[in-house]
XYZ file of C-alpha atoms in Angstrom:
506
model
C 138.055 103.966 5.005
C 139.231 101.741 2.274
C 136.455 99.044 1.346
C 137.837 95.047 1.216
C 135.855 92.658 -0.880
C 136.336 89.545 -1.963
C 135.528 87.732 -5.814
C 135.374 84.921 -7.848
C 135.914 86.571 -11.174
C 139.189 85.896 -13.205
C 141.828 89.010 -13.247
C 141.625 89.267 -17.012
C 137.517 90.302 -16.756
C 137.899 92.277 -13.150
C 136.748 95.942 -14.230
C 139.606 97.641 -11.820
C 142.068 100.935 -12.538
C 145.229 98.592 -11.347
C 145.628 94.941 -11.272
C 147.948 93.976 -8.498
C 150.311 90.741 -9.044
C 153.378 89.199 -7.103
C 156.511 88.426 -8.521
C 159.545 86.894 -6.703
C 163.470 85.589 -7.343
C 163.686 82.178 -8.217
C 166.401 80.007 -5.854
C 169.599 79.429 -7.006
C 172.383 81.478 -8.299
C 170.694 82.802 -11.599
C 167.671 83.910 -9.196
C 165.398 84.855 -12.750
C 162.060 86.560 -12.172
C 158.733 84.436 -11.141
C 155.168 85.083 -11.286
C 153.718 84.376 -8.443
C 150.921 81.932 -7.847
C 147.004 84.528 -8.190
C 148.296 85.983 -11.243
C 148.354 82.687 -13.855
C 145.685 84.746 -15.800
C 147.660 87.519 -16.090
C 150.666 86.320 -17.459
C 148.380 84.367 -20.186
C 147.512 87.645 -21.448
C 150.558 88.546 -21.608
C 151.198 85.754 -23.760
C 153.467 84.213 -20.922
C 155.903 86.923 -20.979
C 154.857 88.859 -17.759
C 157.921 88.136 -15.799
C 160.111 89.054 -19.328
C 158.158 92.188 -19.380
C 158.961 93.255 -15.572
C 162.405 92.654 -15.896
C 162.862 94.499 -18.803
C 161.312 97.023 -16.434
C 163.560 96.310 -13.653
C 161.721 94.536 -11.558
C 163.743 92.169 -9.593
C 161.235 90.276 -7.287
C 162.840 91.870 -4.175
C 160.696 92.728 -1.015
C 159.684 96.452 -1.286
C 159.553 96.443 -5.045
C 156.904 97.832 -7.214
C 156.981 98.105 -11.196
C 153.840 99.376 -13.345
C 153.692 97.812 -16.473
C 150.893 98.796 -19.121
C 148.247 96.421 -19.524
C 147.905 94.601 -23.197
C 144.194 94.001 -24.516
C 143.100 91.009 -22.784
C 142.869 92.731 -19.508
C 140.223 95.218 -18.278
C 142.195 97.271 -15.862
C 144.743 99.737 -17.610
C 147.736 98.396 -15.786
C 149.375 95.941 -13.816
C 151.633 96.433 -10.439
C 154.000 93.932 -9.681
C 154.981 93.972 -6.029
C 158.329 91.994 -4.632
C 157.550 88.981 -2.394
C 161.203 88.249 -2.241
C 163.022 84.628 -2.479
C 160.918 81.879 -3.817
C 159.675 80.199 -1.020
C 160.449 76.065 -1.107
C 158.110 73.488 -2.831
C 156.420 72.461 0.444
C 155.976 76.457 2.067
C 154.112 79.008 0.972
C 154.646 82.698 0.995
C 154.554 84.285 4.796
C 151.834 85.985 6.180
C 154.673 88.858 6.515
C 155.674 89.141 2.924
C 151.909 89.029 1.765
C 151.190 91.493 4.106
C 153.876 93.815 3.384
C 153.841 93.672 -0.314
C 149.955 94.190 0.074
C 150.566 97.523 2.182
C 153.457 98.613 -0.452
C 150.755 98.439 -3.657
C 148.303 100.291 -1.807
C 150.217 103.147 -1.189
C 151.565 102.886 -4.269
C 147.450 103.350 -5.638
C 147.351 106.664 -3.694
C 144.685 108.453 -6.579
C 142.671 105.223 -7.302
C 139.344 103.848 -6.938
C 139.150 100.348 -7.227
C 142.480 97.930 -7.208
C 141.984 93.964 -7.785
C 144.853 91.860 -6.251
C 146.073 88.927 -7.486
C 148.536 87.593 -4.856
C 148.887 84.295 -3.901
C 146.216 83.106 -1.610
C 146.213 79.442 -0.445
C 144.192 79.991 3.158
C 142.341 82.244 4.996
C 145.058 83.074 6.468
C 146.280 84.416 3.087
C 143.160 86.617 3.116
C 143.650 88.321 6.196
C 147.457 89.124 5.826
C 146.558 90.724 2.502
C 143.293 92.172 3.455
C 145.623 93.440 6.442
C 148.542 95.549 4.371
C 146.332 96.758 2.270
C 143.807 98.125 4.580
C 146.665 99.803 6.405
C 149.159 100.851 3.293
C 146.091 102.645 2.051
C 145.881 104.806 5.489
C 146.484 108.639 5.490
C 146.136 111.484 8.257
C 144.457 114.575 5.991
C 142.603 116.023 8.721
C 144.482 119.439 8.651
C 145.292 119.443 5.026
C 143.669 121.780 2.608
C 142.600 118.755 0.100
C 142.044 120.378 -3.449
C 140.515 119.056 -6.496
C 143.655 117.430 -7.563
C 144.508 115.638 -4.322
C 145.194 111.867 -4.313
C 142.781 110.372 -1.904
C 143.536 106.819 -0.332
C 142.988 104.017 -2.582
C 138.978 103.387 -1.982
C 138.518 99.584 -2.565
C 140.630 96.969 -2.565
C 138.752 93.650 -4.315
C 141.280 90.453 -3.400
C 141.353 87.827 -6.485
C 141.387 83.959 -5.627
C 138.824 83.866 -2.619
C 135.800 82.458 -2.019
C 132.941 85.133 -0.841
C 130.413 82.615 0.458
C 133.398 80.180 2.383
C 133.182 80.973 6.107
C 136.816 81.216 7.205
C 137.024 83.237 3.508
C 134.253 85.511 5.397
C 135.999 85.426 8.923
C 139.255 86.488 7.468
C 137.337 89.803 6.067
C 135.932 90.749 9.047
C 138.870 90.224 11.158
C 141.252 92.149 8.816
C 138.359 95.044 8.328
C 138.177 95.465 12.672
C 141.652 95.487 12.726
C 142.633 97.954 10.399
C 140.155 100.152 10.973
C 140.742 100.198 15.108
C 144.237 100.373 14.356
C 143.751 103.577 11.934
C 141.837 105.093 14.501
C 144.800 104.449 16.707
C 146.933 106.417 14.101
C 144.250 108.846 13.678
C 144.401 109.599 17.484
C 148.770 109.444 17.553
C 148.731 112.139 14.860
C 146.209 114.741 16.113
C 147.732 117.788 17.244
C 147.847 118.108 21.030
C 145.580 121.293 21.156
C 143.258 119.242 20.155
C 143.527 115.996 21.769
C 144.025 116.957 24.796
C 143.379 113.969 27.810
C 139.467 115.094 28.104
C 139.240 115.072 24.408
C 140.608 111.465 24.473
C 138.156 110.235 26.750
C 135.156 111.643 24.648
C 136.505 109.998 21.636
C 136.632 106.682 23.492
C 132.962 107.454 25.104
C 131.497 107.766 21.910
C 133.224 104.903 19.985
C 132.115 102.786 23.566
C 128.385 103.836 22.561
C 128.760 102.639 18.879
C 130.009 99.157 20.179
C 127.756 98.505 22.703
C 130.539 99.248 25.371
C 130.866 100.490 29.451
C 132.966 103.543 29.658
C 133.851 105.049 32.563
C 135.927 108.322 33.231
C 137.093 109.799 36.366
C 137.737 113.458 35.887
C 140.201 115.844 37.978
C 138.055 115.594 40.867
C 137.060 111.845 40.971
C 140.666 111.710 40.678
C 141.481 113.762 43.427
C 139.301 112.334 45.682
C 140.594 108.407 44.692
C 143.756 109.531 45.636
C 145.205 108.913 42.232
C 148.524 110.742 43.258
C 150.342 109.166 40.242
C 148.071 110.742 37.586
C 147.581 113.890 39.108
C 151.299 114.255 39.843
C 151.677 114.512 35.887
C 148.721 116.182 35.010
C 148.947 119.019 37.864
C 151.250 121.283 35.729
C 148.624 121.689 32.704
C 145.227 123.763 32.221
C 144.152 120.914 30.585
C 143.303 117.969 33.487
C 144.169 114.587 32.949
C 141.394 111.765 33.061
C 141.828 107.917 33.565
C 139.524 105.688 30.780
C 138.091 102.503 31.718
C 136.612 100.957 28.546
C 134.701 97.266 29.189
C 134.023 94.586 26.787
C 132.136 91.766 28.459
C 131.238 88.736 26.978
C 127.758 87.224 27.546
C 129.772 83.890 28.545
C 131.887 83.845 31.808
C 134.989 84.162 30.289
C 138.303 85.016 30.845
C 139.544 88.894 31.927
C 141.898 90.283 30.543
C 142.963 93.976 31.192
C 145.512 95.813 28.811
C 146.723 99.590 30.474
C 147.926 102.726 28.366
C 149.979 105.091 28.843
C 148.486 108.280 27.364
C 150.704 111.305 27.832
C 149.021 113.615 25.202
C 151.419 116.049 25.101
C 154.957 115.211 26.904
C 157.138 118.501 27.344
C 158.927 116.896 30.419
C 157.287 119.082 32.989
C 159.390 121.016 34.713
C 162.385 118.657 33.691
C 162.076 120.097 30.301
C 162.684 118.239 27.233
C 165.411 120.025 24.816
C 164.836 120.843 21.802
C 165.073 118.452 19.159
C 163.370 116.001 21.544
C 160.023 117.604 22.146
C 158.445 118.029 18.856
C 157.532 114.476 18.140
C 156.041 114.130 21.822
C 152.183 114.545 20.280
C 152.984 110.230 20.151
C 153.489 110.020 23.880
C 149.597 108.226 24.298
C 150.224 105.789 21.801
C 149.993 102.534 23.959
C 146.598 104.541 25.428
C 145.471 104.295 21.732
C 147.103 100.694 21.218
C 144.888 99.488 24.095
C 141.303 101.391 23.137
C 141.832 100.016 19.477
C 142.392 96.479 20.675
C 139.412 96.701 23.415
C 136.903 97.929 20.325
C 138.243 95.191 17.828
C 137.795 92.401 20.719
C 134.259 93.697 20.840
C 133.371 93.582 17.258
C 135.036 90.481 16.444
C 132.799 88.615 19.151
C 135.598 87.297 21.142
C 134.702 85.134 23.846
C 137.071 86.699 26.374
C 136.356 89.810 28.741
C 138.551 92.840 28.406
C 139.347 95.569 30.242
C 141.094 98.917 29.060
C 142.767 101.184 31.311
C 143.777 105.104 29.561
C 145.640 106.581 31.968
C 145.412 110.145 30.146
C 147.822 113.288 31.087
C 149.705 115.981 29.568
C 153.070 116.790 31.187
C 153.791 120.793 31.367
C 155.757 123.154 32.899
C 153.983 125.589 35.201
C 153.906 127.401 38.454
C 151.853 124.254 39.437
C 154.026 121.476 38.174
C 155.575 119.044 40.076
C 158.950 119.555 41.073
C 162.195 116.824 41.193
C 162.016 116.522 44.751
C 158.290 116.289 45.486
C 156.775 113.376 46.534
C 153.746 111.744 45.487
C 151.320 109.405 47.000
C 149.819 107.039 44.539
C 146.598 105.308 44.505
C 148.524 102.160 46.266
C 149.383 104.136 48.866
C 153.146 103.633 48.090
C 155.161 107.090 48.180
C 157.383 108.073 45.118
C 160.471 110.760 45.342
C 159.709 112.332 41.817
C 163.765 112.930 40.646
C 162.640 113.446 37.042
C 159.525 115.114 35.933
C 160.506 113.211 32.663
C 159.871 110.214 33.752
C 156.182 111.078 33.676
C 154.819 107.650 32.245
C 155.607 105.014 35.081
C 153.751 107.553 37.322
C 149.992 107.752 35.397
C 150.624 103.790 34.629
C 151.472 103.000 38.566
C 147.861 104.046 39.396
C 146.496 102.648 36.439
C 148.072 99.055 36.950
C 147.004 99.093 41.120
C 143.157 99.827 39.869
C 143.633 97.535 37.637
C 144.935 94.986 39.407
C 141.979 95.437 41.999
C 139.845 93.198 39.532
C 141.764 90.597 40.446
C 142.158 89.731 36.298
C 143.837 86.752 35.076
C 146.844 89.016 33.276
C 147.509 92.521 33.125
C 149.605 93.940 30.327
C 150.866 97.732 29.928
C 151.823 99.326 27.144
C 153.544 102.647 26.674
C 156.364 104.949 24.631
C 157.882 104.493 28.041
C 161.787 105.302 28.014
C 164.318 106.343 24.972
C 166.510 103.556 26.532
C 164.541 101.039 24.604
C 164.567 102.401 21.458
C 169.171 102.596 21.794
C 168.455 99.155 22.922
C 166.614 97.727 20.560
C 166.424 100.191 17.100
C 163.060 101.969 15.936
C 161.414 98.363 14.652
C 161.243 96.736 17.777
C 159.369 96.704 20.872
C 160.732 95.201 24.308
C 158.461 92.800 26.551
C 159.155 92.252 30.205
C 157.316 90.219 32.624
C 157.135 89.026 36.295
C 156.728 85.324 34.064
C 159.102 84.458 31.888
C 156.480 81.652 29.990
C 153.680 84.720 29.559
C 156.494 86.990 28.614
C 157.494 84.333 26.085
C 154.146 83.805 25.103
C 153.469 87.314 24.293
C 156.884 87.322 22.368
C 155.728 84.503 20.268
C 152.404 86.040 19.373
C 154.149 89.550 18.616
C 155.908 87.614 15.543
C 153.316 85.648 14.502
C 150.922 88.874 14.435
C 154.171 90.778 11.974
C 154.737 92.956 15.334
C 159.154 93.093 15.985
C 159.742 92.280 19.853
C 162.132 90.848 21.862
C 162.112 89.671 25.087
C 163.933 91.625 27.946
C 165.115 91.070 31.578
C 164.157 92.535 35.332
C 167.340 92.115 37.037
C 166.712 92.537 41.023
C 169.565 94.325 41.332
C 168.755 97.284 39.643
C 165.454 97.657 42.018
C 168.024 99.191 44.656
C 169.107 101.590 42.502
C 164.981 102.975 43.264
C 165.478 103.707 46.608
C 165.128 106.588 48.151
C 166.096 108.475 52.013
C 162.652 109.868 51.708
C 160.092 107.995 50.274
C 158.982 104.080 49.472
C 160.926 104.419 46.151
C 162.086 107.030 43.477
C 160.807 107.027 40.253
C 164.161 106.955 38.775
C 167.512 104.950 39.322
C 170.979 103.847 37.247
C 171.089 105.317 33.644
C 172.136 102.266 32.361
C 169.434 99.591 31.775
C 166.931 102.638 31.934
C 164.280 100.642 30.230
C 164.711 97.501 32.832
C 164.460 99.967 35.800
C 161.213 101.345 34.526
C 160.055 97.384 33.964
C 160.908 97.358 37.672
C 159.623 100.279 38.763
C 155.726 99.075 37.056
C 156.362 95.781 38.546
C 155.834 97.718 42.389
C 152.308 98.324 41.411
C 151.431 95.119 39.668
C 148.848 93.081 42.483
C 150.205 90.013 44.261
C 149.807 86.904 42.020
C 148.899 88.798 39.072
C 149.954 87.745 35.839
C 151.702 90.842 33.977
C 153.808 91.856 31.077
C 155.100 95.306 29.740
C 155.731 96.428 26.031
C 158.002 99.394 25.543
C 156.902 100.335 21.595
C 158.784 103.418 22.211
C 160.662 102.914 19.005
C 157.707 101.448 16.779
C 154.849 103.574 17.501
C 155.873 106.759 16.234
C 157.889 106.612 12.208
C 159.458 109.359 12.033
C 161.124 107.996 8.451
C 159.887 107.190 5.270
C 156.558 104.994 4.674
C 157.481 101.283 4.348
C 155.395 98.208 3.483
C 152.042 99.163 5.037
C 153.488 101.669 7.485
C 153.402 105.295 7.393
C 154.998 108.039 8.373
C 153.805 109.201 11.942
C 151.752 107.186 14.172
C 151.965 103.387 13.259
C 149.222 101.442 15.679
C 152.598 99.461 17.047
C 151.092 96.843 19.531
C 147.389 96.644 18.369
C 147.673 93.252 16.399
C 149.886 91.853 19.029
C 146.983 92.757 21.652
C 144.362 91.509 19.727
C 146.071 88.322 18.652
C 146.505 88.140 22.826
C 143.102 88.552 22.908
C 141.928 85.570 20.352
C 144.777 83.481 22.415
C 143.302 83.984 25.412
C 139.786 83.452 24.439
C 140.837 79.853 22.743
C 142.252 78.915 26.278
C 145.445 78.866 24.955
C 147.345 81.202 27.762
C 146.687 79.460 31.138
């Protein structure tokens, strides 16, 4: 994992193999090249020609830009990366969280090869700090595990030193920490999204989150084929039935010493989805290694809670399963019990996720916490709703679902709010059983919102987020995400986390 430190020393005496700076378009019409505020030193050596340089380079100061230039003798590192931060902001704002963060995850994968970067971006808060110390933790990321790595291969940059903080200041120090749990948990998340599925299958999950549990000082719990079986966790077992390998449900505990608030965040974790016996064509299948990304989303949150000290309880629910075709799959047509005790007319083996989350949310919600929240690559009607950026929240409260919106953005996590219209829960009934697990095509993703909201307990506060376009990048690398498994959700979680521990939610 890439080290973060921070120093005092000036970015013309920094020992360092690249010396990160930010450069941006000046307002107006001309819109010349600026040096951004961190890299004053810089641009002295120079002789105050830095920007002149870079555009003579082509840099334009746009977001997603990076230009090398060769450093002159007043500097100790060899050269100096100028990163796009975009439009100069106005004389009373600063550079957002967003644009630091991104241009921060675009250098550092742009240092691929590297030992030691120093960046010289503009930092006016803590908050500063932990946006850069963010994208760069995460643009350095990269899944090698199955990769022959020779002698010549470029290894993730290895520190990352940031310029224009204070080591000893205690939100300086805070902002560290905070950006070091984070990106780590949230690499693990990655980690876990792109492992092959003959090797992660649901029991391997659950040993990965045992052991991390014992490193943190956490209370795992896992209920195996048989302690599933004999809860009567119909939903789980419906999916898992079909594979050799048996599915598990997780329960991963952070307590706090103080009686805090409880929080409990459920995950979908479909290790492998095929479609079961409603088989996936192909084209759509060979991705589905992703399909336990909000199970990953919620263990990475749980372990950062814990190691940030937050003064909230929370609760993880993995409701782990791989969906296969067999001679003892479920059929469209059978129906389930789940652990409510509700009945479920399975008309799509496909729609394999509500299923494993129904029983998850109804334990859950047996805890009586103050809000539940699910998370899950739930339905591909999202993702034509809303694009491969942007995860959908529903709620049965519009002011939490806001809430959770609001915090999404201010974390750098796309959302937008969507609706449960009642009168697509009719479209769920069945002749046979309590409900169907499917209904209209249209509005797919609101009748699976509905179909979750069956199992949520009475007077339980609860929200959903569909990341079924974010989690999974099937595109190039942007900013600080990769290609493959992003961590989509894991900041917003976390920030839900701090929010709830500062009394701010209720």
């Amino acid at each position: 994992m890439t080290a973060l430190t921070l120093s005092t020393a000036g970015a013309a005496t920094l020992r360092a193999d690249a010396l990160v700076v930010g450069v941006a378009k000046a307002a107006g019409p001309k819109g010349g090249l600026v040096v951004a505020p961190g890299a004053e030193a810089v641009d002295k050596a120079f002789g105050g020609k830095l920007a002149a340089v870079l555009e003579t380079l082509g840099a334009r100061g746009a977001e997603g830009e990076v230009t090398k230039a060769v450093s002159p003798s007043g500097l100790k590192a060899p050269f100096v990366l100028a990163v796009g931060l975009g439009t100069v902001p106005a004389a009373d704002e600063a550079y957002g969280a967003e644009v630091l963060r991104t241009a921060a995850g675009n250098a550092a994968r742009a240092l691929h090869g590297l030992k030691k970067a120093a960046f010289a971006l503009p930092i006016e808060a803590a908050e500063d700090i932990e946006a850069i110390g963010e994208g760069a933790l995460l643009g350095a990321y990269a899944f090698t595990a199955y990769q022959d790595r020779g002698p010549d291969a470029k290894e993730p940059l290895a520190e990352v030193t940031l310029l224009g903080a204070k080591p000893r200041d205690k939100a300086h120090k805070a902002a560290v920490e905070r950006s070091l749990a984070l990106a780590e948990e949230m690499n693990r998340a990655r980690d876990l999204i792109n492992t092959p599925p003959n090797d992660l299958t649901p029991e391997a999950f659950a040993a990965v989150v045992s052991a991390a549990s014992k490193e943190h000082g956490l209370k795992v719990q896992v209920l195996d084929e048989k302690a599933l079986e004999k809860g009567g966790f119909g939903g789980i077992l419906g999916v898992g039935v079909g594979s050799e390998n048996p599915p598990r449900l997780v329960k991963i505990t952070y307590t706090h010493a103080k009686n805090a608030k409880h929080l409990a965040l459920v995950g979908k974790g479909i290790t492998y989805d095929s479609g079961g016996i409603s088989l996936k064509p192909a084209g759509h299948n060979e991705t589905m290694k992703c399909d336990m990304s909000g199970a990953a989303a919620v263990f990475a949150a749980v372990v950062a809670a814990a190691r940030l000290g937050l003064e909230v309880n929370v609760t993880g629910w993995l409701a782990l399963a791989e969906n296969m075709p067999s001679g003892s799959a479920t059929r469209p047509g059978d129906v389930l019990r789940m652990y409510s005790g509700k009945t479920v007319e399975v008309l799509n083996t496909d729609a394999e996720g509500r299923l494993v989350l129904a029983d998850a949310l109804w334990k859950a919600s047996e805890e009586k916490p103050d809000a539940i929240v699910d998370v899950a690559t739930l339905t591909g009607a999202m993702v034509l709703a809303l694009g491969d950026h942007t995860f959908g929240i529903m709620a049965n409260d519009d002011a939490f679902r806001t809430a959770i919106h609001e915090i999404a953005e201010e974390s750098g996590e796309q959302s937008w709010p969507m609706p449960l219209p009642a009168n697509l829960r009719k479209t769920m009934d069945s002749p046979t059983a309590d409900l169907a697990n499917m209904g209209v095509r249209m509005g797919g993703g609101l009748v699976a919102g509905l179909f979750l909201k069956e199992f949520v307990g009475e007077g339980i506060t609860w929200a959903h987020l569909d990341i079924a376009g974010p989690a999974y990048n099937e595109g190039a690398p942007h900013g600080y995400t990769p290609k493959g498994g992003t961590g989509s959700s894991v900041r917003t979680l976390l920030r839900l986390a701090e929010r709830t521990a500062a009394g701010d939610l209720g």
